[in-house]
Tab-separated table of C-alpha atoms in Angstrom:
chain	number	residue	atom	x	y	z
A	1	MET	CA	-38.592	-16.456	9.095
A	2	ARG	CA	-41.056	-18.506	11.124
A	3	ASP	CA	-43.567	-16.870	13.418
A	4	PRO	CA	-42.511	-17.587	17.015
A	5	ILE	CA	-45.053	-19.359	19.203
A	6	SER	CA	-43.354	-18.949	22.558
A	7	ILE	CA	-39.915	-17.908	23.679
A	8	HIS	CA	-37.600	-20.115	25.656
A	9	PRO	CA	-38.174	-19.535	29.401
A	10	ASP	CA	-34.459	-19.004	30.009
A	11	ILE	CA	-34.583	-15.770	28.015
A	12	ALA	CA	-37.094	-14.047	30.283
A	13	SER	CA	-35.466	-15.432	33.428
A	14	SER	CA	-31.923	-14.426	32.428
A	15	PRO	CA	-31.730	-11.845	29.610
A	16	ARG	CA	-28.065	-11.181	30.383
A	17	THR	CA	-27.091	-14.804	29.858
A	18	PHE	CA	-29.013	-14.938	26.591
A	19	LEU	CA	-27.350	-11.805	25.235
A	20	ARG	CA	-23.944	-13.238	26.082
A	21	GLN	CA	-24.897	-16.440	24.228
A	22	LEU	CA	-25.670	-14.363	21.141
A	23	PHE	CA	-22.263	-12.675	21.341
A	24	ASP	CA	-20.516	-16.020	21.761
A	25	ALA	CA	-22.387	-17.441	18.751
A	26	ALA	CA	-21.253	-14.502	16.623
A	27	VAL	CA	-17.628	-14.942	17.690
A	28	THR	CA	-17.650	-18.710	17.146
A	29	ARG	CA	-18.898	-18.242	13.588
A	30	ALA	CA	-15.799	-16.154	12.813
A	31	LEU	CA	-13.106	-18.420	14.292
A	32	PRO	CA	-10.340	-19.217	11.773
A	33	LEU	CA	-10.256	-22.986	12.286
A	34	GLU	CA	-13.968	-23.124	11.415
A	35	ASN	CA	-13.606	-21.126	8.212
A	36	THR	CA	-10.209	-21.803	6.668
A	37	PRO	CA	-10.563	-25.308	5.147
A	38	ALA	CA	-12.854	-24.293	2.279
A	39	PHE	CA	-10.417	-21.640	1.040
A	40	LEU	CA	-6.995	-23.249	1.232
A	41	PRO	CA	-5.334	-23.597	-2.204
A	42	ALA	CA	-3.450	-26.684	-3.305
A	43	ALA	CA	0.220	-26.967	-2.403
A	44	PRO	CA	2.381	-25.439	-5.166
A	45	LYS	CA	5.243	-26.916	-7.164
A	46	GLY	CA	7.634	-24.726	-5.198
A	47	ARG	CA	7.531	-23.591	-1.579
A	48	THR	CA	4.693	-22.085	0.432
A	49	LEU	CA	5.392	-18.906	2.386
A	50	VAL	CA	2.806	-17.836	4.983
A	51	LEU	CA	2.713	-14.160	5.946
A	52	GLY	CA	0.092	-12.301	7.920
A	53	ALA	CA	-0.995	-9.618	10.350
A	54	GLY	CA	-3.985	-8.835	12.533
A	55	LYS	CA	-5.702	-9.660	15.802
A	56	ALA	CA	-6.686	-13.062	14.379
A	57	ALA	CA	-3.337	-13.733	12.687
A	58	GLY	CA	-2.070	-16.134	15.363
A	59	ALA	CA	-5.218	-18.261	15.218
A	60	MET	CA	-5.192	-18.131	11.409
A	61	ALA	CA	-1.584	-19.329	11.341
A	62	HIS	CA	-2.413	-22.205	13.685
A	63	ALA	CA	-5.337	-23.177	11.452
A	64	VAL	CA	-3.042	-23.339	8.423
A	65	GLU	CA	-0.504	-25.404	10.365
A	66	ALA	CA	-3.243	-27.865	11.294
A	67	LEU	CA	-4.731	-28.097	7.803
A	68	TRP	CA	-1.706	-27.919	5.478
A	69	PRO	CA	-0.394	-31.268	4.173
A	70	GLN	CA	2.261	-32.520	6.562
A	71	ASP	CA	4.550	-33.561	3.703
A	72	ALA	CA	4.367	-30.161	1.961
A	73	PRO	CA	6.910	-27.404	2.767
A	74	LEU	CA	5.502	-24.586	4.913
A	75	SER	CA	7.281	-21.616	6.474
A	76	GLY	CA	6.728	-17.972	7.314
A	77	MET	CA	5.593	-15.621	10.062
A	78	VAL	CA	2.664	-13.527	11.199
A	79	VAL	CA	2.274	-10.672	13.667
A	80	THR	CA	-0.616	-10.282	16.092
A	81	ARG	CA	-1.509	-8.040	19.013
A	82	TYR	CA	0.153	-8.505	22.395
A	83	GLY	CA	-1.709	-11.232	24.288
A	84	HIS	CA	-3.625	-12.426	21.212
A	85	THR	CA	-1.638	-15.566	20.386
A	86	PRO	CA	-3.815	-18.583	21.197
A	87	GLN	CA	-2.545	-21.958	22.283
A	88	ARG	CA	-1.590	-24.082	19.301
A	89	PRO	CA	-4.158	-26.867	18.748
A	90	GLU	CA	-3.156	-30.103	20.428
A	91	GLY	CA	-1.016	-32.307	18.222
A	92	VAL	CA	-0.227	-29.554	15.710
A	93	ALA	CA	3.501	-29.138	15.110
A	94	PRO	CA	4.827	-25.549	14.981
A	95	ARG	CA	5.867	-24.599	11.467
A	96	LEU	CA	5.143	-20.860	11.475
A	97	LYS	CA	6.562	-18.030	13.566
A	98	VAL	CA	4.062	-15.900	15.504
A	99	VAL	CA	5.253	-12.583	16.970
A	100	GLU	CA	3.375	-9.902	18.869
A	101	ALA	CA	3.288	-6.111	18.622
A	102	SER	CA	1.264	-3.097	19.709
A	103	HIS	CA	-2.270	-2.158	18.669
A	104	PRO	CA	-3.863	0.327	18.012
A	105	VAL	CA	-0.739	2.502	18.053
A	106	PRO	CA	2.231	0.801	16.309
A	107	ASP	CA	5.511	0.192	18.077
A	108	ALA	CA	9.082	-0.921	17.365
A	109	ALA	CA	8.087	-4.591	17.571
A	110	GLY	CA	5.570	-4.081	14.776
A	111	LEU	CA	8.186	-2.265	12.726
A	112	ALA	CA	10.645	-5.130	13.170
A	113	ALA	CA	7.965	-7.669	12.238
A	114	ALA	CA	7.037	-5.776	9.073
A	115	GLU	CA	10.693	-5.539	8.066
A	116	GLU	CA	11.126	-9.286	8.575
A	117	ILE	CA	7.953	-10.096	6.643
A	118	LEU	CA	9.103	-7.963	3.730
A	119	ALA	CA	12.555	-9.589	3.827
A	120	LEU	CA	10.995	-13.063	3.631
A	121	THR	CA	9.607	-12.238	0.176
A	122	LYS	CA	13.107	-12.067	-1.320
A	123	GLY	CA	13.843	-14.771	-3.873
A	124	LEU	CA	10.288	-15.928	-4.529
A	125	THR	CA	9.643	-17.538	-7.918
A	126	LYS	CA	6.624	-18.193	-10.114
A	127	ASP	CA	6.463	-21.742	-8.709
A	128	ASP	CA	5.994	-20.463	-5.149
A	129	LEU	CA	2.829	-19.636	-3.213
A	130	VAL	CA	2.395	-16.819	-0.712
A	131	LEU	CA	-0.515	-17.411	1.639
A	132	PHE	CA	-1.339	-14.059	3.224
A	133	LEU	CA	-3.480	-14.129	6.383
A	134	ILE	CA	-5.079	-10.816	7.286
A	135	SER	CA	-7.605	-9.559	9.796
A	136	GLY	CA	-8.590	-6.387	11.594
A	137	GLY	CA	-5.738	-4.700	13.445
A	138	GLY	CA	-3.251	-5.464	10.685
A	139	SER	CA	-2.796	-1.791	9.835
A	140	ALA	CA	-1.186	-0.982	13.178
A	141	LEU	CA	0.601	-4.310	13.545
A	142	LEU	CA	2.177	-4.287	10.070
A	143	THR	CA	3.861	-0.916	10.283
A	144	LEU	CA	6.657	0.040	7.902
A	145	PRO	CA	6.838	3.822	7.466
A	146	ALA	CA	7.344	5.328	4.012
A	147	GLU	CA	10.828	6.509	3.085
A	148	GLY	CA	11.626	9.643	5.079
A	149	LEU	CA	8.859	9.072	7.675
A	150	SER	CA	9.930	8.184	11.211
A	151	LEU	CA	8.097	5.687	13.401
A	152	ALA	CA	7.566	8.437	15.988
A	153	GLU	CA	5.752	10.685	13.507
A	154	LYS	CA	3.693	7.789	12.203
A	155	GLN	CA	2.692	6.954	15.782
A	156	SER	CA	1.673	10.566	16.368
A	157	ILE	CA	-0.417	10.673	13.189
A	158	ASN	CA	-2.061	7.376	14.102
A	159	GLN	CA	-2.923	8.601	17.600
A	160	GLY	CA	-4.416	11.766	16.147
A	161	LEU	CA	-6.592	9.802	13.741
A	162	LEU	CA	-7.811	7.470	16.498
A	163	LYS	CA	-9.042	10.426	18.546
A	164	SER	CA	-10.408	12.449	15.623
A	165	GLY	CA	-13.610	10.562	14.820
A	166	ALA	CA	-12.322	9.548	11.373
A	167	ASN	CA	-13.918	6.345	10.087
A	168	ILE	CA	-11.941	3.193	9.298
A	169	GLY	CA	-11.858	3.883	5.551
A	170	GLU	CA	-10.385	7.330	6.126
A	171	MET	CA	-7.822	6.091	8.641
A	172	ASN	CA	-6.695	3.273	6.373
A	173	CYS	CA	-6.447	5.583	3.370
A	174	VAL	CA	-3.893	7.611	5.299
A	175	ARG	CA	-2.104	4.512	6.571
A	176	LYS	CA	-1.738	3.131	3.044
A	177	HIS	CA	0.008	6.263	1.849
A	178	LEU	CA	2.399	6.422	4.785
A	179	SER	CA	3.585	2.833	4.332
A	180	ARG	CA	6.101	0.758	2.395
A	181	ILE	CA	4.098	-2.454	2.808
A	182	LYS	CA	0.376	-1.620	2.821
A	183	GLY	CA	-1.829	-0.486	-0.051
A	184	GLY	CA	-0.768	-3.326	-2.385
A	185	ARG	CA	2.962	-2.963	-1.841
A	186	LEU	CA	3.388	-6.385	-0.239
A	187	ALA	CA	1.916	-8.019	-3.366
A	188	ALA	CA	4.477	-6.155	-5.434
A	189	ALA	CA	7.268	-7.532	-3.248
A	190	CYS	CA	5.949	-11.104	-3.652
A	191	ALA	CA	5.911	-11.094	-7.485
A	192	PRO	CA	6.223	-13.327	-9.466
A	193	ALA	CA	4.867	-15.790	-6.860
A	194	LYS	CA	1.175	-16.578	-6.662
A	195	VAL	CA	-0.457	-14.653	-3.798
A	196	VAL	CA	-3.626	-15.956	-2.124
A	197	THR	CA	-5.067	-13.724	0.597
A	198	LEU	CA	-7.383	-15.158	3.243
A	199	ALA	CA	-9.137	-12.315	5.051
A	200	ILE	CA	-11.378	-11.956	8.071
A	201	SER	CA	-13.306	-8.760	7.451
A	202	ASP	CA	-13.738	-6.147	10.143
A	203	VAL	CA	-14.804	-3.277	7.887
A	204	PRO	CA	-18.200	-2.047	6.665
A	205	GLY	CA	-18.752	-3.346	3.142
A	206	ASP	CA	-16.021	-6.019	3.406
A	207	ASP	CA	-13.743	-4.141	0.980
A	208	PRO	CA	-10.438	-6.094	0.862
A	209	SER	CA	-8.541	-2.891	0.121
A	210	VAL	CA	-9.685	-1.482	3.475
A	211	ILE	CA	-9.143	-4.585	5.631
A	212	ALA	CA	-5.822	-3.900	7.395
A	213	SER	CA	-5.117	-1.328	4.666
A	214	GLY	CA	-4.954	-3.950	1.905
A	215	PRO	CA	-1.278	-5.018	1.718
A	216	THR	CA	-1.938	-7.389	-1.213
A	217	VAL	CA	-4.696	-5.633	-3.145
A	218	PRO	CA	-4.746	-2.548	-5.417
A	219	ASP	CA	-5.639	0.813	-3.933
A	220	VAL	CA	-8.101	3.243	-5.536
A	221	THR	CA	-7.316	6.072	-3.095
A	222	THR	CA	-4.602	8.643	-3.702
A	223	CYS	CA	-1.976	10.655	-1.868
A	224	GLN	CA	-4.249	13.669	-2.287
A	225	ASP	CA	-7.100	11.798	-0.615
A	226	ALA	CA	-4.825	11.039	2.344
A	227	LEU	CA	-3.719	14.666	2.599
A	228	ASP	CA	-7.325	15.871	2.460
A	229	ILE	CA	-8.247	13.558	5.340
A	230	LEU	CA	-5.341	14.730	7.473
A	231	GLN	CA	-6.303	18.354	6.882
A	232	ARG	CA	-10.025	17.686	7.452
A	233	TYR	CA	-9.323	16.341	10.932
A	234	ASN	CA	-6.564	18.831	11.730
A	235	ILE	CA	-3.913	16.132	12.155
A	236	GLU	CA	-0.478	17.688	12.570
A	237	ILE	CA	2.096	16.536	10.010
A	238	SER	CA	5.602	17.634	9.136
A	239	VAL	CA	6.520	19.663	6.057
A	240	ALA	CA	8.248	16.585	4.617
A	241	VAL	CA	5.086	14.449	4.887
A	242	LYS	CA	2.969	17.211	3.369
A	243	GLN	CA	5.356	17.583	0.444
A	244	ALA	CA	5.535	13.820	-0.170
A	245	LEU	CA	1.750	13.561	-0.314
A	246	GLU	CA	1.365	16.676	-2.466
A	247	SER	CA	3.914	15.404	-4.970
A	248	GLY	CA	2.505	11.865	-5.072
A	249	ALA	CA	5.877	10.434	-4.048
A	250	TRP	CA	4.156	7.900	-1.794
A	251	GLU	CA	1.490	6.840	-4.291
A	252	SER	CA	0.164	3.270	-4.006
A	253	PRO	CA	-0.244	0.631	-6.785
A	254	LYS	CA	-3.565	0.957	-8.630
A	255	PRO	CA	-6.113	-1.480	-10.132
A	256	GLY	CA	-4.968	-2.879	-13.465
A	257	ASP	CA	-1.304	-3.020	-12.467
A	258	ALA	CA	0.298	-6.223	-13.780
A	259	MET	CA	1.664	-7.016	-10.321
A	260	PHE	CA	-1.840	-8.126	-9.275
A	261	ALA	CA	-2.354	-10.562	-12.169
A	262	ASN	CA	-1.465	-13.584	-10.036
A	263	THR	CA	-3.268	-12.591	-6.843
A	264	SER	CA	-6.637	-13.534	-5.346
A	265	VAL	CA	-8.596	-12.693	-2.188
A	266	HIS	CA	-11.060	-14.829	-0.222
A	267	LEU	CA	-13.181	-13.533	2.660
A	268	ILE	CA	-13.296	-16.445	5.086
A	269	ALA	CA	-15.379	-14.678	7.770
A	270	THR	CA	-17.501	-11.524	7.678
A	271	PRO	CA	-19.607	-9.453	10.078
A	272	GLN	CA	-22.823	-10.432	8.285
A	273	GLN	CA	-22.131	-14.132	8.782
A	274	SER	CA	-21.660	-13.594	12.511
A	275	LEU	CA	-24.847	-11.556	12.817
A	276	MET	CA	-26.765	-14.288	11.004
A	277	ALA	CA	-25.344	-16.891	13.399
A	278	ALA	CA	-26.657	-14.859	16.331
A	279	ALA	CA	-30.013	-14.441	14.559
A	280	ALA	CA	-30.269	-18.197	14.022
A	281	LEU	CA	-29.685	-18.818	17.723
A	282	ALA	CA	-32.344	-16.261	18.666
A	283	GLU	CA	-34.872	-17.827	16.297
A	284	SER	CA	-34.114	-21.276	17.697
A	285	LYS	CA	-35.217	-19.885	21.082
A	286	GLY	CA	-38.530	-18.646	19.685
A	287	LEU	CA	-37.603	-14.996	19.106
A	288	ARG	CA	-37.978	-12.873	16.020
A	289	ALA	CA	-34.524	-11.693	14.942
A	290	TYR	CA	-34.002	-8.501	12.945
A	291	VAL	CA	-30.579	-7.769	11.458
A	292	LEU	CA	-30.385	-4.027	10.810
A	293	SER	CA	-27.046	-3.969	8.986
A	294	ASP	CA	-23.432	-5.058	9.283
A	295	GLU	CA	-22.242	-1.697	7.903
A	296	ILE	CA	-23.391	0.838	10.504
A	297	GLU	CA	-20.970	3.709	11.008
A	298	GLY	CA	-21.141	7.061	12.778
A	299	GLU	CA	-20.451	8.520	16.210
A	300	SER	CA	-20.930	5.674	18.702
A	301	ARG	CA	-23.094	7.539	21.195
A	302	GLU	CA	-25.365	8.845	18.442
A	303	VAL	CA	-25.707	5.376	16.919
A	304	GLY	CA	-26.674	4.222	20.411
A	305	LYS	CA	-29.429	6.833	20.594
A	306	VAL	CA	-30.823	5.749	17.210
A	307	HIS	CA	-30.882	2.129	18.342
A	308	ALA	CA	-32.647	3.267	21.525
A	309	ALA	CA	-35.393	4.916	19.480
A	310	LEU	CA	-35.900	1.704	17.503
A	311	ALA	CA	-36.051	-0.383	20.669
A	312	ARG	CA	-38.514	1.976	22.384
A	313	ALA	CA	-40.780	1.921	19.345
A	314	SER	CA	-40.705	-1.873	19.373
A	315	ALA	CA	-41.433	-1.980	23.099
A	316	HIS	CA	-44.465	0.278	22.554
A	317	GLY	CA	-45.781	-1.794	19.644
A	318	LYS	CA	-45.166	1.032	17.155
A	319	SER	CA	-42.497	-0.615	15.017
A	320	PRO	CA	-42.080	-3.216	12.280
A	321	PHE	CA	-39.815	-4.929	14.826
A	322	VAL	CA	-42.473	-7.003	16.558
A	323	LYS	CA	-41.668	-7.997	20.142
A	324	PRO	CA	-40.570	-10.307	21.583
A	325	CYS	CA	-37.536	-9.865	19.395
A	326	VAL	CA	-33.840	-9.215	19.210
A	327	ILE	CA	-32.429	-6.377	17.088
A	328	LEU	CA	-28.906	-7.041	15.805
A	329	SER	CA	-26.359	-4.797	14.122
A	330	GLY	CA	-22.668	-4.529	13.327
A	331	GLY	CA	-20.189	-2.266	11.593
A	332	GLU	CA	-17.552	0.097	12.908
A	333	THR	CA	-18.608	3.219	14.729
A	334	THR	CA	-16.239	5.943	15.873
A	335	VAL	CA	-15.513	7.855	19.062
A	336	THR	CA	-14.406	11.466	19.042
A	337	VAL	CA	-12.314	11.699	22.202
A	338	ARG	CA	-13.198	14.597	24.448
A	339	ASN	CA	-11.338	15.870	27.494
A	340	ASN	CA	-13.983	17.768	29.392
A	341	ALA	CA	-13.972	18.892	32.969
A	342	SER	CA	-16.173	16.960	35.350
A	343	LYS	CA	-18.846	18.696	37.406
A	344	GLY	CA	-17.647	20.982	40.144
A	345	GLY	CA	-14.889	22.513	38.047
A	346	ALA	CA	-12.448	19.673	38.466
A	347	LYS	CA	-9.569	19.491	36.052
A	348	PRO	CA	-10.235	17.746	32.735
A	349	ARG	CA	-9.864	13.986	32.710
A	350	GLU	CA	-9.675	11.480	29.905
A	351	GLY	CA	-11.941	8.497	30.306
A	352	ARG	CA	-11.464	4.842	29.514
A	353	GLY	CA	-13.421	2.766	27.060
A	354	GLY	CA	-14.061	2.116	23.418
A	355	ARG	CA	-16.763	2.139	20.761
A	356	ALA	CA	-18.968	-0.510	22.383
A	357	GLY	CA	-19.032	1.175	25.771
A	358	GLU	CA	-19.684	4.571	24.215
A	359	PHE	CA	-22.572	3.051	22.243
A	360	CYS	CA	-24.021	1.629	25.452
A	361	MET	CA	-23.886	5.021	27.184
A	362	GLY	CA	-25.745	6.616	24.274
A	363	LEU	CA	-28.216	3.722	24.280
A	364	ALA	CA	-28.895	4.025	28.005
A	365	GLN	CA	-29.418	7.758	27.622
A	366	GLY	CA	-31.846	7.233	24.752
A	367	LEU	CA	-33.779	4.345	26.306
A	368	GLN	CA	-34.736	6.441	29.335
A	369	ALA	CA	-35.074	3.303	31.496
A	370	GLN	CA	-37.474	1.680	29.049
A	371	ALA	CA	-39.045	-1.431	30.584
A	372	GLY	CA	-38.486	-4.734	28.841
A	373	VAL	CA	-35.300	-3.777	26.973
A	374	TRP	CA	-31.847	-5.262	27.555
A	375	ALA	CA	-28.771	-4.842	25.368
A	376	LEU	CA	-25.182	-5.935	24.871
A	377	ALA	CA	-22.559	-4.256	22.698
A	378	ALA	CA	-19.065	-5.659	22.361
A	379	ASP	CA	-16.110	-5.847	20.016
A	380	THR	CA	-15.771	-9.334	18.564
A	381	ASP	CA	-12.014	-9.314	19.172
A	382	GLY	CA	-12.758	-9.242	22.899
A	383	ILE	CA	-11.145	-5.848	23.516
A	384	ASP	CA	-13.126	-2.600	23.497
A	385	GLY	CA	-10.613	0.118	22.700
A	386	VAL	CA	-7.506	-0.428	24.797
A	387	GLU	CA	-9.159	-1.766	27.963
A	388	ASP	CA	-9.600	-5.382	29.104
A	389	ASN	CA	-13.350	-5.604	28.513
A	390	ALA	CA	-15.122	-6.613	25.319
A	391	GLY	CA	-17.999	-4.208	25.879
A	392	ALA	CA	-20.910	-3.576	28.219
A	393	MET	CA	-24.568	-4.302	28.938
A	394	VAL	CA	-27.581	-2.048	29.380
A	395	THR	CA	-30.634	-3.098	31.402
A	396	PRO	CA	-34.004	-1.483	32.207
A	397	ASP	CA	-32.629	-0.381	35.592
A	398	THR	CA	-29.216	0.883	34.401
A	399	LEU	CA	-30.023	4.534	35.126
A	400	LEU	CA	-31.584	3.723	38.511
A	401	ARG	CA	-28.620	1.664	39.642
A	402	ALA	CA	-26.252	4.370	38.428
A	403	GLN	CA	-28.137	6.964	40.465
A	404	GLN	CA	-27.964	4.758	43.536
A	405	ALA	CA	-24.223	4.304	42.990
A	406	GLY	CA	-23.682	8.041	42.561
A	407	VAL	CA	-22.574	7.667	38.934
A	408	ASN	CA	-23.601	10.391	36.480
A	409	LEU	CA	-24.124	9.350	32.848
A	410	ASP	CA	-23.705	12.832	31.362
A	411	GLU	CA	-20.424	13.307	33.221
A	412	HIS	CA	-19.037	10.019	31.943
A	413	LEU	CA	-20.199	10.760	28.401
A	414	GLY	CA	-18.448	14.116	28.642
A	415	CYS	CA	-15.045	12.465	28.995
A	416	ASN	CA	-15.681	9.178	27.138
A	417	ASP	CA	-15.475	7.174	30.362
A	418	ALA	CA	-17.656	4.181	29.483
A	419	TYR	CA	-15.377	1.817	31.375
A	420	GLY	CA	-15.744	3.755	34.614
A	421	TYR	CA	-19.508	4.065	34.219
A	422	PHE	CA	-20.275	0.416	33.571
A	423	GLN	CA	-17.587	-0.839	35.960
A	424	ALA	CA	-19.450	0.894	38.787
A	425	LEU	CA	-22.577	-1.044	37.801
A	426	ASN	CA	-20.796	-4.381	37.305
A	427	ASP	CA	-22.061	-4.302	33.707
A	428	LEU	CA	-18.815	-4.654	31.791
A	429	VAL	CA	-18.593	-7.673	29.477
A	430	PHE	CA	-15.366	-9.694	29.587
A	431	SER	CA	-14.333	-12.409	27.169
A	432	GLY	CA	-10.577	-12.014	26.833
A	433	PRO	CA	-9.004	-12.059	23.354
A	434	THR	CA	-11.240	-14.119	21.063
A	435	HIS	CA	-8.591	-14.663	18.341
A	436	THR	CA	-10.855	-13.334	15.629
A	437	ASN	CA	-12.289	-9.942	14.678
A	438	VAL	CA	-15.420	-9.088	12.701
A	439	ASN	CA	-15.840	-5.806	14.525
A	440	ASP	CA	-18.782	-4.379	16.453
A	441	PHE	CA	-21.560	-6.674	17.674
A	442	ARG	CA	-24.757	-5.218	19.092
A	443	ALA	CA	-27.855	-7.067	20.327
A	444	ILE	CA	-30.962	-5.438	21.794
A	445	LEU	CA	-33.533	-7.736	23.392
A	446	VAL	CA	-37.122	-6.418	23.535
A	447	LEU	CA	-39.586	-8.464	25.611
């Protein structure tokens, strides 16, 4: 990395704009149309069936439509989140069906989509190709409960996990063992056809078996692992679910199974690539760029406090992170949902927001109004939790402006109300659905 001589004047004059440029650079690096061409296989002797699920599935399907030979057969369907279907590129004829369903809690539309996707695998031969397009969010969108499990109970279990603080690996372990399509089962349904999976990673470590609960890859976790996780987080389950997991009745296909002999997986976009794109932009503006990790997990507010300590040390010249610089990180943190009473004895309220906003509240608390530090945290899919914002920003005067607006940080932390806190300060970040997803993006600017 070169030693910066001077930073671009626009950075000091408008830190907010610069941070947003970094986020946009990270998102652009992960867009399907930019990443798909290098990984598309040749057209097969037989037919090509495209299946897929995830927040980026609509954009991935459109990329395949644009890139696949016009004279080669192409059919299939994908499911994406409500409102996440982009406009089809100009001049690209529709050949694939795109449907929408609920995320993060599955609904009947997702169930119907999963049933249709599974039905489309009937009659495949060894001359056929299944192109499976997967990205973050696929676990909820591709929902097909195990035999004897109702959609209502699966929804309840999913909601419990989302509020529990369980990490993505733990949640997807459970999801795999409560499904008839995830955890390698879709690959089994596609045999003997060749299965090529194109994945956009949203998980720490980029493990294909964790991305959207790995519908086309073998699963190393067990029914007992899933049961242990449910018990660890006190998730209520029925006697029937407990018995099915204890007996191994819902066990998933394992590595070495012959059904995976004709399958392959390609990661077409990853969190690390997006962080490096943001770092390259920062360096082009004369800043040092430090990428901490793309695998950071933990409670969002606590991760925010750790990042605050790093930024304060840099601001004080007591860190290997030499200012002026930008500190970048990614991964998937968690939020344990609380329901605490606000000050004055008011009844408990549940706040609004997601991981990025919660991180920003912890960061603001830890920074203690440190001069010369600005930050942005956002989800690269453009939606933080279930709200309409991508994330939020923190500035040196965040706490002062909050005090002037009569907004109490501790109170909002107490009920996970990041949206309400940063909305009052006009510091929410909006991008709309980005049609990709490489998970959390965090940038801290130290001048």
